[in-house]
């Protein structure tokens, strides 16, 4: 503990990841030591929100995970550095908001420009609503480099979850739009200037209506994403109808109940990890600390 405090006295305030680089401890032990110590103060920026994960009981968990929250969203210092910790936390919050705005702007411009390059652009404009979900809508987007799953290429942090709902758009035009989005995904992924990952799906309102029945895991994820999604581009009318369908299906109440459970489970997990001596094996403790992968597939 003395080494942690000495590092913070000399170099603090630090994020969890910065502190981990300076102290020869494993991440779980460092997190627990910082949480237990009365000599250390911390501030967590951003917010926690619901993720659905098939590997978690009843699917509900909070994002970011305990580990990612500590790495990227926690500022630590000594109690004497409290004012500096508050100031650094405010700077980090501003940075997250900036990154989220920039990723939102990139998503909007990308979708608009790719549609403008298509012969069927007017039909798409009136028959498709483009939405965005994930970290960006919560103001929690980060730019920490990470490998993209399919290629292994490093990308800049949070991906762009884009959902396109079409209404009355012929299959031929849907295929044209899908191909254009795939080309744009590849361009942003491989371009050194961007290195951004788009995760996208196109669906029609009939599929949305079926998914809103909330009958299986994929339908739950799709419904949650439609609930949280913000308008990006295209038809405001379709977007409004989708949001009304979500409301009429009772999705907000279902999501709220799942989030409340996830909050309780998160508190219990943290209390378990802070027990001394620990009641769990190292492997079991790491499962709680890591939760699972942060990425939530869209359907």
PDB file of C-alpha atoms in Angstrom:
ATOM      1  CA  UNK A   1       0.000   0.000   0.000  1.00  0.00           C
ATOM      2  CA  UNK A   2       2.867   2.390   0.805  1.00  0.00           C
ATOM      3  CA  UNK A   3       4.169   2.046  -2.749  1.00  0.00           C
ATOM      4  CA  UNK A   4       0.754   2.910  -4.223  1.00  0.00           C
ATOM      5  CA  UNK A   5       0.423   5.974  -2.001  1.00  0.00           C
ATOM      6  CA  UNK A   6       3.995   7.089  -2.762  1.00  0.00           C
ATOM      7  CA  UNK A   7       3.361   6.849  -6.519  1.00  0.00           C
ATOM      8  CA  UNK A   8       0.174   8.888  -6.184  1.00  0.00           C
ATOM      9  CA  UNK A   9       1.935  11.481  -4.022  1.00  0.00           C
ATOM     10  CA  UNK A  10       4.669  11.876  -6.635  1.00  0.00           C
ATOM     11  CA  UNK A  11       2.622  11.542  -9.831  1.00  0.00           C
ATOM     12  CA  UNK A  12      -1.080  11.718  -9.015  1.00  0.00           C
ATOM     13  CA  UNK A  13      -3.827  12.084  -9.835  1.00  0.00           C
ATOM     14  CA  UNK A  14      -3.747   9.054 -12.146  1.00  0.00           C
ATOM     15  CA  UNK A  15      -6.268   6.897 -13.929  1.00  0.00           C
ATOM     16  CA  UNK A  16      -6.402   3.258 -12.933  1.00  0.00           C
ATOM     17  CA  UNK A  17      -4.505   2.257 -16.051  1.00  0.00           C
ATOM     18  CA  UNK A  18      -1.779   4.859 -15.416  1.00  0.00           C
ATOM     19  CA  UNK A  19      -1.402   3.675 -11.829  1.00  0.00           C
ATOM     20  CA  UNK A  20      -1.198   0.057 -12.958  1.00  0.00           C
ATOM     21  CA  UNK A  21       1.757   0.925 -15.194  1.00  0.00           C
ATOM     22  CA  UNK A  22       3.611   2.439 -12.222  1.00  0.00           C
ATOM     23  CA  UNK A  23       2.906  -0.199  -9.569  1.00  0.00           C
ATOM     24  CA  UNK A  24       4.014  -3.857  -9.941  1.00  0.00           C
ATOM     25  CA  UNK A  25       0.678  -5.406  -8.940  1.00  0.00           C
ATOM     26  CA  UNK A  26      -1.987  -7.316 -10.805  1.00  0.00           C
ATOM     27  CA  UNK A  27      -5.033  -5.285 -11.762  1.00  0.00           C
ATOM     28  CA  UNK A  28      -7.561  -6.941  -9.431  1.00  0.00           C
ATOM     29  CA  UNK A  29      -5.302  -6.613  -6.381  1.00  0.00           C
ATOM     30  CA  UNK A  30      -4.582  -2.972  -7.214  1.00  0.00           C
ATOM     31  CA  UNK A  31      -8.271  -2.162  -7.613  1.00  0.00           C
ATOM     32  CA  UNK A  32      -9.094  -3.807  -4.274  1.00  0.00           C
ATOM     33  CA  UNK A  33      -6.214  -2.097  -2.466  1.00  0.00           C
ATOM     34  CA  UNK A  34      -7.304   1.325  -3.736  1.00  0.00           C
ATOM     35  CA  UNK A  35     -10.920   0.697  -2.749  1.00  0.00           C
ATOM     36  CA  UNK A  36      -9.972  -0.407   0.788  1.00  0.00           C
ATOM     37  CA  UNK A  37      -7.474   2.343   1.540  1.00  0.00           C
ATOM     38  CA  UNK A  38      -8.487   5.396   3.578  1.00  0.00           C
ATOM     39  CA  UNK A  39      -5.440   7.203   2.220  1.00  0.00           C
ATOM     40  CA  UNK A  40      -6.702   7.119  -1.369  1.00  0.00           C
ATOM     41  CA  UNK A  41      -9.626   9.018  -2.861  1.00  0.00           C
ATOM     42  CA  UNK A  42     -11.134   8.292  -6.243  1.00  0.00           C
ATOM     43  CA  UNK A  43     -13.731   9.621  -8.650  1.00  0.00           C
ATOM     44  CA  UNK A  44     -15.530   7.577 -11.300  1.00  0.00           C
ATOM     45  CA  UNK A  45     -16.612   9.532 -14.370  1.00  0.00           C
ATOM     46  CA  UNK A  46     -19.387   8.787 -16.830  1.00  0.00           C
ATOM     47  CA  UNK A  47     -22.199   6.400 -16.004  1.00  0.00           C
ATOM     48  CA  UNK A  48     -23.020   2.714 -15.772  1.00  0.00           C
ATOM     49  CA  UNK A  49     -25.641   1.316 -18.090  1.00  0.00           C
ATOM     50  CA  UNK A  50     -27.236  -1.995 -19.011  1.00  0.00           C
ATOM     51  CA  UNK A  51     -25.592  -4.563 -21.240  1.00  0.00           C
ATOM     52  CA  UNK A  52     -27.150  -7.900 -22.085  1.00  0.00           C
ATOM     53  CA  UNK A  53     -24.828 -10.880 -21.988  1.00  0.00           C
ATOM     54  CA  UNK A  54     -25.910 -14.479 -22.566  1.00  0.00           C
ATOM     55  CA  UNK A  55     -23.114 -15.681 -20.248  1.00  0.00           C
ATOM     56  CA  UNK A  56     -24.551 -13.820 -17.273  1.00  0.00           C
ATOM     57  CA  UNK A  57     -27.470 -15.117 -15.212  1.00  0.00           C
ATOM     58  CA  UNK A  58     -30.698 -13.540 -16.502  1.00  0.00           C
ATOM     59  CA  UNK A  59     -28.508 -11.726 -19.073  1.00  0.00           C
ATOM     60  CA  UNK A  60     -28.318  -8.382 -17.231  1.00  0.00           C
ATOM     61  CA  UNK A  61     -25.034  -6.739 -16.294  1.00  0.00           C
ATOM     62  CA  UNK A  62     -23.626  -3.244 -16.104  1.00  0.00           C
ATOM     63  CA  UNK A  63     -21.168  -1.663 -18.489  1.00  0.00           C
ATOM     64  CA  UNK A  64     -18.390  -0.716 -18.148  1.00  0.00           C
ATOM     65  CA  UNK A  65     -17.101  -3.790 -16.336  1.00  0.00           C
ATOM     66  CA  UNK A  66     -15.374  -3.310 -12.978  1.00  0.00           C
ATOM     67  CA  UNK A  67     -12.017  -3.639 -14.715  1.00  0.00           C
ATOM     68  CA  UNK A  68     -12.727  -1.245 -17.578  1.00  0.00           C
ATOM     69  CA  UNK A  69     -14.280   1.262 -15.192  1.00  0.00           C
ATOM     70  CA  UNK A  70     -11.091   1.168 -13.126  1.00  0.00           C
ATOM     71  CA  UNK A  71      -8.791   1.375 -16.146  1.00  0.00           C
ATOM     72  CA  UNK A  72     -10.462   4.089 -18.177  1.00  0.00           C
ATOM     73  CA  UNK A  73     -13.005   5.923 -16.045  1.00  0.00           C
ATOM     74  CA  UNK A  74     -11.509   6.128 -12.540  1.00  0.00           C
ATOM     75  CA  UNK A  75      -9.198   8.910 -11.300  1.00  0.00           C
ATOM     76  CA  UNK A  76      -7.195   8.232  -8.133  1.00  0.00           C
ATOM     77  CA  UNK A  77      -5.075  10.317  -5.794  1.00  0.00           C
ATOM     78  CA  UNK A  78      -4.230  10.746  -2.140  1.00  0.00           C
ATOM     79  CA  UNK A  79      -6.791  12.361   0.137  1.00  0.00           C
ATOM     80  CA  UNK A  80      -4.594  15.468   0.121  1.00  0.00           C
ATOM     81  CA  UNK A  81      -5.002  15.611  -3.672  1.00  0.00           C
ATOM     82  CA  UNK A  82      -8.800  15.596  -3.608  1.00  0.00           C
ATOM     83  CA  UNK A  83      -9.191  18.909  -5.442  1.00  0.00           C
ATOM     84  CA  UNK A  84      -6.756  17.765  -8.127  1.00  0.00           C
ATOM     85  CA  UNK A  85      -8.611  14.459  -8.436  1.00  0.00           C
ATOM     86  CA  UNK A  86     -11.880  16.340  -8.949  1.00  0.00           C
ATOM     87  CA  UNK A  87     -10.262  18.549 -11.589  1.00  0.00           C
ATOM     88  CA  UNK A  88      -8.717  15.590 -13.441  1.00  0.00           C
ATOM     89  CA  UNK A  89     -12.059  13.763 -13.328  1.00  0.00           C
ATOM     90  CA  UNK A  90     -13.776  16.785 -14.868  1.00  0.00           C
ATOM     91  CA  UNK A  91     -11.148  16.875 -17.623  1.00  0.00           C
ATOM     92  CA  UNK A  92     -11.724  13.189 -18.316  1.00  0.00           C
ATOM     93  CA  UNK A  93     -15.496  13.723 -18.455  1.00  0.00           C
ATOM     94  CA  UNK A  94     -15.021  16.521 -20.984  1.00  0.00           C
ATOM     95  CA  UNK A  95     -12.737  14.277 -23.034  1.00  0.00           C
ATOM     96  CA  UNK A  96     -15.311  11.458 -23.104  1.00  0.00           C
ATOM     97  CA  UNK A  97     -17.972  13.899 -24.274  1.00  0.00           C
ATOM     98  CA  UNK A  98     -15.659  15.191 -27.008  1.00  0.00           C
ATOM     99  CA  UNK A  99     -14.843  11.696 -28.264  1.00  0.00           C
ATOM    100  CA  UNK A 100     -18.534  10.768 -28.238  1.00  0.00           C
ATOM    101  CA  UNK A 101     -19.453  13.884 -30.243  1.00  0.00           C
ATOM    102  CA  UNK A 102     -16.716  13.223 -32.774  1.00  0.00           C
ATOM    103  CA  UNK A 103     -17.747   9.596 -33.245  1.00  0.00           C
ATOM    104  CA  UNK A 104     -21.390  10.650 -33.604  1.00  0.00           C
ATOM    105  CA  UNK A 105     -20.443  13.242 -36.219  1.00  0.00           C
ATOM    106  CA  UNK A 106     -18.356  10.699 -38.121  1.00  0.00           C
ATOM    107  CA  UNK A 107     -21.246   8.214 -38.131  1.00  0.00           C
ATOM    108  CA  UNK A 108     -23.694  10.856 -39.393  1.00  0.00           C
ATOM    109  CA  UNK A 109     -21.405  12.092 -42.159  1.00  0.00           C
ATOM    110  CA  UNK A 110     -20.455   8.571 -43.220  1.00  0.00           C
ATOM    111  CA  UNK A 111     -24.054   7.419 -43.602  1.00  0.00           C
ATOM    112  CA  UNK A 112     -25.169  10.607 -45.327  1.00  0.00           C
ATOM    113  CA  UNK A 113     -22.299  10.611 -47.792  1.00  0.00           C
ATOM    114  CA  UNK A 114     -22.592   6.941 -48.698  1.00  0.00           C
ATOM    115  CA  UNK A 115     -26.321   7.320 -49.398  1.00  0.00           C
ATOM    116  CA  UNK A 116     -25.754  10.476 -51.443  1.00  0.00           C
ATOM    117  CA  UNK A 117     -23.520   8.450 -53.721  1.00  0.00           C
ATOM    118  CA  UNK A 118     -26.296   5.983 -54.586  1.00  0.00           C
ATOM    119  CA  UNK A 119     -28.776   6.258 -57.447  1.00  0.00           C
ATOM    120  CA  UNK A 120     -31.624   5.266 -55.127  1.00  0.00           C
ATOM    121  CA  UNK A 121     -30.694   7.922 -52.540  1.00  0.00           C
ATOM    122  CA  UNK A 122     -34.074   9.695 -52.533  1.00  0.00           C
ATOM    123  CA  UNK A 123     -35.896   6.448 -51.908  1.00  0.00           C
ATOM    124  CA  UNK A 124     -33.551   5.537 -49.072  1.00  0.00           C
ATOM    125  CA  UNK A 125     -33.895   8.973 -47.476  1.00  0.00           C
ATOM    126  CA  UNK A 126     -37.656   8.584 -47.185  1.00  0.00           C
ATOM    127  CA  UNK A 127     -37.720   4.841 -46.437  1.00  0.00           C
ATOM    128  CA  UNK A 128     -34.920   4.327 -43.903  1.00  0.00           C
ATOM    129  CA  UNK A 129     -34.147   5.588 -40.414  1.00  0.00           C
ATOM    130  CA  UNK A 130     -30.501   5.414 -39.369  1.00  0.00           C
ATOM    131  CA  UNK A 131     -29.913   5.162 -35.598  1.00  0.00           C
ATOM    132  CA  UNK A 132     -26.895   4.919 -33.357  1.00  0.00           C
ATOM    133  CA  UNK A 133     -26.548   3.069 -30.042  1.00  0.00           C
ATOM    134  CA  UNK A 134     -23.834   1.935 -27.621  1.00  0.00           C
ATOM    135  CA  UNK A 135     -21.179   3.990 -25.838  1.00  0.00           C
ATOM    136  CA  UNK A 136     -21.741   7.036 -28.048  1.00  0.00           C
ATOM    137  CA  UNK A 137     -25.332   7.662 -26.940  1.00  0.00           C
ATOM    138  CA  UNK A 138     -24.290   7.535 -23.273  1.00  0.00           C
ATOM    139  CA  UNK A 139     -21.399   9.970 -23.783  1.00  0.00           C
ATOM    140  CA  UNK A 140     -19.035   7.145 -22.793  1.00  0.00           C
ATOM    141  CA  UNK A 141     -17.136   6.578 -26.036  1.00  0.00           C
ATOM    142  CA  UNK A 142     -13.391   6.142 -25.570  1.00  0.00           C
ATOM    143  CA  UNK A 143     -10.443   6.079 -27.949  1.00  0.00           C
ATOM    144  CA  UNK A 144      -8.352   3.375 -26.249  1.00  0.00           C
ATOM    145  CA  UNK A 145      -6.839   1.240 -29.069  1.00  0.00           C
ATOM    146  CA  UNK A 146      -8.217  -2.303 -29.228  1.00  0.00           C
ATOM    147  CA  UNK A 147      -8.131  -5.132 -31.784  1.00  0.00           C
ATOM    148  CA  UNK A 148     -11.105  -5.532 -34.121  1.00  0.00           C
ATOM    149  CA  UNK A 149     -12.323  -9.124 -33.741  1.00  0.00           C
ATOM    150  CA  UNK A 150     -12.490 -10.276 -37.381  1.00  0.00           C
ATOM    151  CA  UNK A 151      -9.220  -8.758 -38.636  1.00  0.00           C
ATOM    152  CA  UNK A 152      -7.117  -8.146 -35.542  1.00  0.00           C
ATOM    153  CA  UNK A 153      -6.555  -4.579 -36.767  1.00  0.00           C
ATOM    154  CA  UNK A 154      -6.245  -1.979 -34.023  1.00  0.00           C
ATOM    155  CA  UNK A 155      -9.208   0.403 -33.930  1.00  0.00           C
ATOM    156  CA  UNK A 156      -9.786   3.589 -31.955  1.00  0.00           C
ATOM    157  CA  UNK A 157     -11.835   2.560 -28.981  1.00  0.00           C
ATOM    158  CA  UNK A 158     -15.619   2.333 -28.964  1.00  0.00           C
ATOM    159  CA  UNK A 159     -17.248   1.098 -32.136  1.00  0.00           C
ATOM    160  CA  UNK A 160     -20.150   2.753 -33.965  1.00  0.00           C
ATOM    161  CA  UNK A 161     -23.314   0.699 -33.507  1.00  0.00           C
ATOM    162  CA  UNK A 162     -25.578   1.669 -36.401  1.00  0.00           C
ATOM    163  CA  UNK A 163     -29.096   0.299 -36.851  1.00  0.00           C
ATOM    164  CA  UNK A 164     -31.005   0.979 -40.057  1.00  0.00           C
ATOM    165  CA  UNK A 165     -34.757   0.339 -40.051  1.00  0.00           C
ATOM    166  CA  UNK A 166     -36.396   0.347 -43.483  1.00  0.00           C
ATOM    167  CA  UNK A 167     -40.077   0.649 -44.321  1.00  0.00           C
ATOM    168  CA  UNK A 168     -41.308  -0.173 -47.814  1.00  0.00           C
ATOM    169  CA  UNK A 169     -37.825  -0.191 -49.326  1.00  0.00           C
ATOM    170  CA  UNK A 170     -37.547  -2.839 -52.109  1.00  0.00           C
ATOM    171  CA  UNK A 171     -35.110  -5.696 -51.554  1.00  0.00           C
ATOM    172  CA  UNK A 172     -32.940  -4.539 -54.442  1.00  0.00           C
ATOM    173  CA  UNK A 173     -32.384  -1.139 -52.829  1.00  0.00           C
ATOM    174  CA  UNK A 174     -31.819  -2.765 -49.423  1.00  0.00           C
ATOM    175  CA  UNK A 175     -29.053  -4.853 -50.985  1.00  0.00           C
ATOM    176  CA  UNK A 176     -27.521  -1.750 -52.575  1.00  0.00           C
ATOM    177  CA  UNK A 177     -27.588   0.072 -49.242  1.00  0.00           C
ATOM    178  CA  UNK A 178     -26.091  -2.887 -47.392  1.00  0.00           C
ATOM    179  CA  UNK A 179     -23.240  -3.165 -49.899  1.00  0.00           C
ATOM    180  CA  UNK A 180     -22.524   0.559 -49.549  1.00  0.00           C
ATOM    181  CA  UNK A 181     -22.391   0.293 -45.757  1.00  0.00           C
ATOM    182  CA  UNK A 182     -20.023  -2.679 -45.987  1.00  0.00           C
ATOM    183  CA  UNK A 183     -17.699  -0.656 -48.229  1.00  0.00           C
ATOM    184  CA  UNK A 184     -17.777   2.241 -45.778  1.00  0.00           C
ATOM    185  CA  UNK A 185     -17.073  -0.099 -42.860  1.00  0.00           C
ATOM    186  CA  UNK A 186     -13.996  -1.406 -44.645  1.00  0.00           C
ATOM    187  CA  UNK A 187     -12.810   2.092 -45.567  1.00  0.00           C
ATOM    188  CA  UNK A 188     -13.015   3.379 -41.998  1.00  0.00           C
ATOM    189  CA  UNK A 189     -11.441   0.215 -40.608  1.00  0.00           C
ATOM    190  CA  UNK A 190      -8.322   0.159 -42.780  1.00  0.00           C
ATOM    191  CA  UNK A 191      -7.739   3.887 -43.230  1.00  0.00           C
ATOM    192  CA  UNK A 192      -4.847   5.033 -41.008  1.00  0.00           C
ATOM    193  CA  UNK A 193      -6.635   8.355 -40.588  1.00  0.00           C
ATOM    194  CA  UNK A 194      -9.687   6.705 -39.041  1.00  0.00           C
ATOM    195  CA  UNK A 195      -9.255   3.130 -37.764  1.00  0.00           C
ATOM    196  CA  UNK A 196     -12.902   3.142 -36.690  1.00  0.00           C
ATOM    197  CA  UNK A 197     -15.161   0.090 -36.450  1.00  0.00           C
ATOM    198  CA  UNK A 198     -18.784   0.171 -37.583  1.00  0.00           C
ATOM    199  CA  UNK A 199     -21.105  -2.566 -36.374  1.00  0.00           C
ATOM    200  CA  UNK A 200     -24.322  -2.343 -38.376  1.00  0.00           C
ATOM    201  CA  UNK A 201     -27.569  -4.076 -39.231  1.00  0.00           C
ATOM    202  CA  UNK A 202     -30.464  -3.393 -41.587  1.00  0.00           C
ATOM    203  CA  UNK A 203     -33.939  -4.621 -40.655  1.00  0.00           C
ATOM    204  CA  UNK A 204     -37.511  -3.826 -41.655  1.00  0.00           C
ATOM    205  CA  UNK A 205     -40.364  -2.785 -39.365  1.00  0.00           C
ATOM    206  CA  UNK A 206     -41.896  -6.269 -39.484  1.00  0.00           C
ATOM    207  CA  UNK A 207     -38.734  -7.698 -37.937  1.00  0.00           C
ATOM    208  CA  UNK A 208     -38.693  -4.898 -35.373  1.00  0.00           C
ATOM    209  CA  UNK A 209     -42.262  -5.724 -34.401  1.00  0.00           C
ATOM    210  CA  UNK A 210     -41.334  -9.377 -33.934  1.00  0.00           C
ATOM    211  CA  UNK A 211     -38.216  -8.567 -31.905  1.00  0.00           C
ATOM    212  CA  UNK A 212     -40.177  -6.281 -29.585  1.00  0.00           C
ATOM    213  CA  UNK A 213     -42.035  -9.343 -28.305  1.00  0.00           C
ATOM    214  CA  UNK A 214     -38.896  -9.813 -26.168  1.00  0.00           C
ATOM    215  CA  UNK A 215     -39.110 -13.602 -26.395  1.00  0.00           C
ATOM    216  CA  UNK A 216     -35.455 -14.651 -26.609  1.00  0.00           C
ATOM    217  CA  UNK A 217     -31.968 -13.303 -26.003  1.00  0.00           C
ATOM    218  CA  UNK A 218     -31.479 -11.833 -29.471  1.00  0.00           C
ATOM    219  CA  UNK A 219     -34.873 -10.139 -29.331  1.00  0.00           C
ATOM    220  CA  UNK A 220     -34.029  -8.695 -25.904  1.00  0.00           C
ATOM    221  CA  UNK A 221     -30.750  -7.243 -27.188  1.00  0.00           C
ATOM    222  CA  UNK A 222     -32.444  -5.798 -30.278  1.00  0.00           C
ATOM    223  CA  UNK A 223     -35.209  -4.267 -28.158  1.00  0.00           C
ATOM    224  CA  UNK A 224     -32.753  -2.737 -25.685  1.00  0.00           C
ATOM    225  CA  UNK A 225     -30.727  -1.230 -28.514  1.00  0.00           C
ATOM    226  CA  UNK A 226     -33.834   0.251 -30.157  1.00  0.00           C
ATOM    227  CA  UNK A 227     -34.814   1.676 -26.780  1.00  0.00           C
ATOM    228  CA  UNK A 228     -31.464   3.411 -26.234  1.00  0.00           C
ATOM    229  CA  UNK A 229     -30.793   4.385 -29.850  1.00  0.00           C
ATOM    230  CA  UNK A 230     -30.680   8.019 -30.970  1.00  0.00           C
ATOM    231  CA  UNK A 231     -31.605   9.353 -34.383  1.00  0.00           C
ATOM    232  CA  UNK A 232     -28.658   9.553 -36.759  1.00  0.00           C
ATOM    233  CA  UNK A 233     -29.925  10.293 -40.259  1.00  0.00           C
ATOM    234  CA  UNK A 234     -32.740   9.569 -42.719  1.00  0.00           C
ATOM    235  CA  UNK A 235     -36.470   9.471 -41.998  1.00  0.00           C
ATOM    236  CA  UNK A 236     -37.617  11.153 -38.799  1.00  0.00           C
ATOM    237  CA  UNK A 237     -41.091   9.696 -39.356  1.00  0.00           C
ATOM    238  CA  UNK A 238     -39.862   6.093 -39.314  1.00  0.00           C
ATOM    239  CA  UNK A 239     -37.674   6.825 -36.304  1.00  0.00           C
ATOM    240  CA  UNK A 240     -40.665   8.243 -34.443  1.00  0.00           C
ATOM    241  CA  UNK A 241     -42.810   5.220 -35.275  1.00  0.00           C
ATOM    242  CA  UNK A 242     -40.109   2.836 -34.076  1.00  0.00           C
ATOM    243  CA  UNK A 243     -39.792   4.681 -30.772  1.00  0.00           C
ATOM    244  CA  UNK A 244     -43.569   4.549 -30.331  1.00  0.00           C
ATOM    245  CA  UNK A 245     -43.539   0.802 -31.037  1.00  0.00           C
ATOM    246  CA  UNK A 246     -40.826   0.380 -28.401  1.00  0.00           C
ATOM    247  CA  UNK A 247     -42.909   2.329 -25.886  1.00  0.00           C
ATOM    248  CA  UNK A 248     -46.149   0.482 -26.648  1.00  0.00           C
ATOM    249  CA  UNK A 249     -44.371  -2.868 -26.258  1.00  0.00           C
ATOM    250  CA  UNK A 250     -43.404  -2.007 -22.689  1.00  0.00           C
ATOM    251  CA  UNK A 251     -39.690  -2.186 -23.441  1.00  0.00           C
ATOM    252  CA  UNK A 252     -38.671   0.795 -21.232  1.00  0.00           C
ATOM    253  CA  UNK A 253     -40.181  -0.893 -18.162  1.00  0.00           C
ATOM    254  CA  UNK A 254     -38.565  -4.234 -18.979  1.00  0.00           C
ATOM    255  CA  UNK A 255     -35.169  -2.615 -19.480  1.00  0.00           C
ATOM    256  CA  UNK A 256     -35.532  -0.637 -16.259  1.00  0.00           C
ATOM    257  CA  UNK A 257     -36.214  -3.826 -14.300  1.00  0.00           C
ATOM    258  CA  UNK A 258     -33.188  -5.568 -15.819  1.00  0.00           C
ATOM    259  CA  UNK A 259     -30.987  -2.567 -15.069  1.00  0.00           C
ATOM    260  CA  UNK A 260     -32.128  -2.514 -11.445  1.00  0.00           C
ATOM    261  CA  UNK A 261     -31.131  -6.173 -11.131  1.00  0.00           C
ATOM    262  CA  UNK A 262     -27.773  -5.465 -12.753  1.00  0.00           C
ATOM    263  CA  UNK A 263     -27.114  -2.681 -10.227  1.00  0.00           C
ATOM    264  CA  UNK A 264     -27.787  -5.059  -7.323  1.00  0.00           C
ATOM    265  CA  UNK A 265     -25.570  -7.740  -8.875  1.00  0.00           C
ATOM    266  CA  UNK A 266     -22.759  -5.250  -9.457  1.00  0.00           C
ATOM    267  CA  UNK A 267     -22.810  -4.131  -5.828  1.00  0.00           C
ATOM    268  CA  UNK A 268     -22.735  -7.746  -4.665  1.00  0.00           C
ATOM    269  CA  UNK A 269     -19.842  -8.547  -7.009  1.00  0.00           C
ATOM    270  CA  UNK A 270     -17.790  -5.612  -5.726  1.00  0.00           C
ATOM    271  CA  UNK A 271     -18.486  -6.527  -2.099  1.00  0.00           C
ATOM    272  CA  UNK A 272     -17.429 -10.099  -2.818  1.00  0.00           C
ATOM    273  CA  UNK A 273     -14.174  -8.975  -4.436  1.00  0.00           C
ATOM    274  CA  UNK A 274     -13.380  -6.699  -1.501  1.00  0.00           C
ATOM    275  CA  UNK A 275     -13.669  -9.461   1.096  1.00  0.00           C
ATOM    276  CA  UNK A 276     -10.465 -10.100   3.011  1.00  0.00           C
ATOM    277  CA  UNK A 277      -9.512 -12.875   2.887  1.00  0.00           C
ATOM    278  CA  UNK A 278     -11.290 -13.492  -0.417  1.00  0.00           C
ATOM    279  CA  UNK A 279     -13.951 -16.208  -0.481  1.00  0.00           C
ATOM    280  CA  UNK A 280     -13.394 -16.919  -4.179  1.00  0.00           C
ATOM    281  CA  UNK A 281     -10.622 -18.547  -6.144  1.00  0.00           C
ATOM    282  CA  UNK A 282      -8.514 -16.293  -8.333  1.00  0.00           C
ATOM    283  CA  UNK A 283     -10.235 -17.547 -11.491  1.00  0.00           C
ATOM    284  CA  UNK A 284     -13.711 -16.966 -10.055  1.00  0.00           C
ATOM    285  CA  UNK A 285     -12.750 -13.498  -8.839  1.00  0.00           C
ATOM    286  CA  UNK A 286     -11.370 -12.536 -12.244  1.00  0.00           C
ATOM    287  CA  UNK A 287     -14.659 -13.545 -13.887  1.00  0.00           C
ATOM    288  CA  UNK A 288     -16.447 -11.009 -11.691  1.00  0.00           C
ATOM    289  CA  UNK A 289     -13.767  -8.372 -12.248  1.00  0.00           C
ATOM    290  CA  UNK A 290     -13.691  -8.747 -16.017  1.00  0.00           C
ATOM    291  CA  UNK A 291     -17.385  -9.660 -16.293  1.00  0.00           C
ATOM    292  CA  UNK A 292     -17.112 -10.644 -19.974  1.00  0.00           C
ATOM    293  CA  UNK A 293     -16.277  -8.893 -23.191  1.00  0.00           C
ATOM    294  CA  UNK A 294     -17.574  -5.321 -23.361  1.00  0.00           C
ATOM    295  CA  UNK A 295     -18.843  -5.565 -26.908  1.00  0.00           C
ATOM    296  CA  UNK A 296     -22.565  -6.234 -27.330  1.00  0.00           C
ATOM    297  CA  UNK A 297     -23.560  -7.739 -30.667  1.00  0.00           C
ATOM    298  CA  UNK A 298     -26.468  -6.071 -32.440  1.00  0.00           C
ATOM    299  CA  UNK A 299     -29.330  -8.024 -33.970  1.00  0.00           C
TER     300      UNK A 299
END
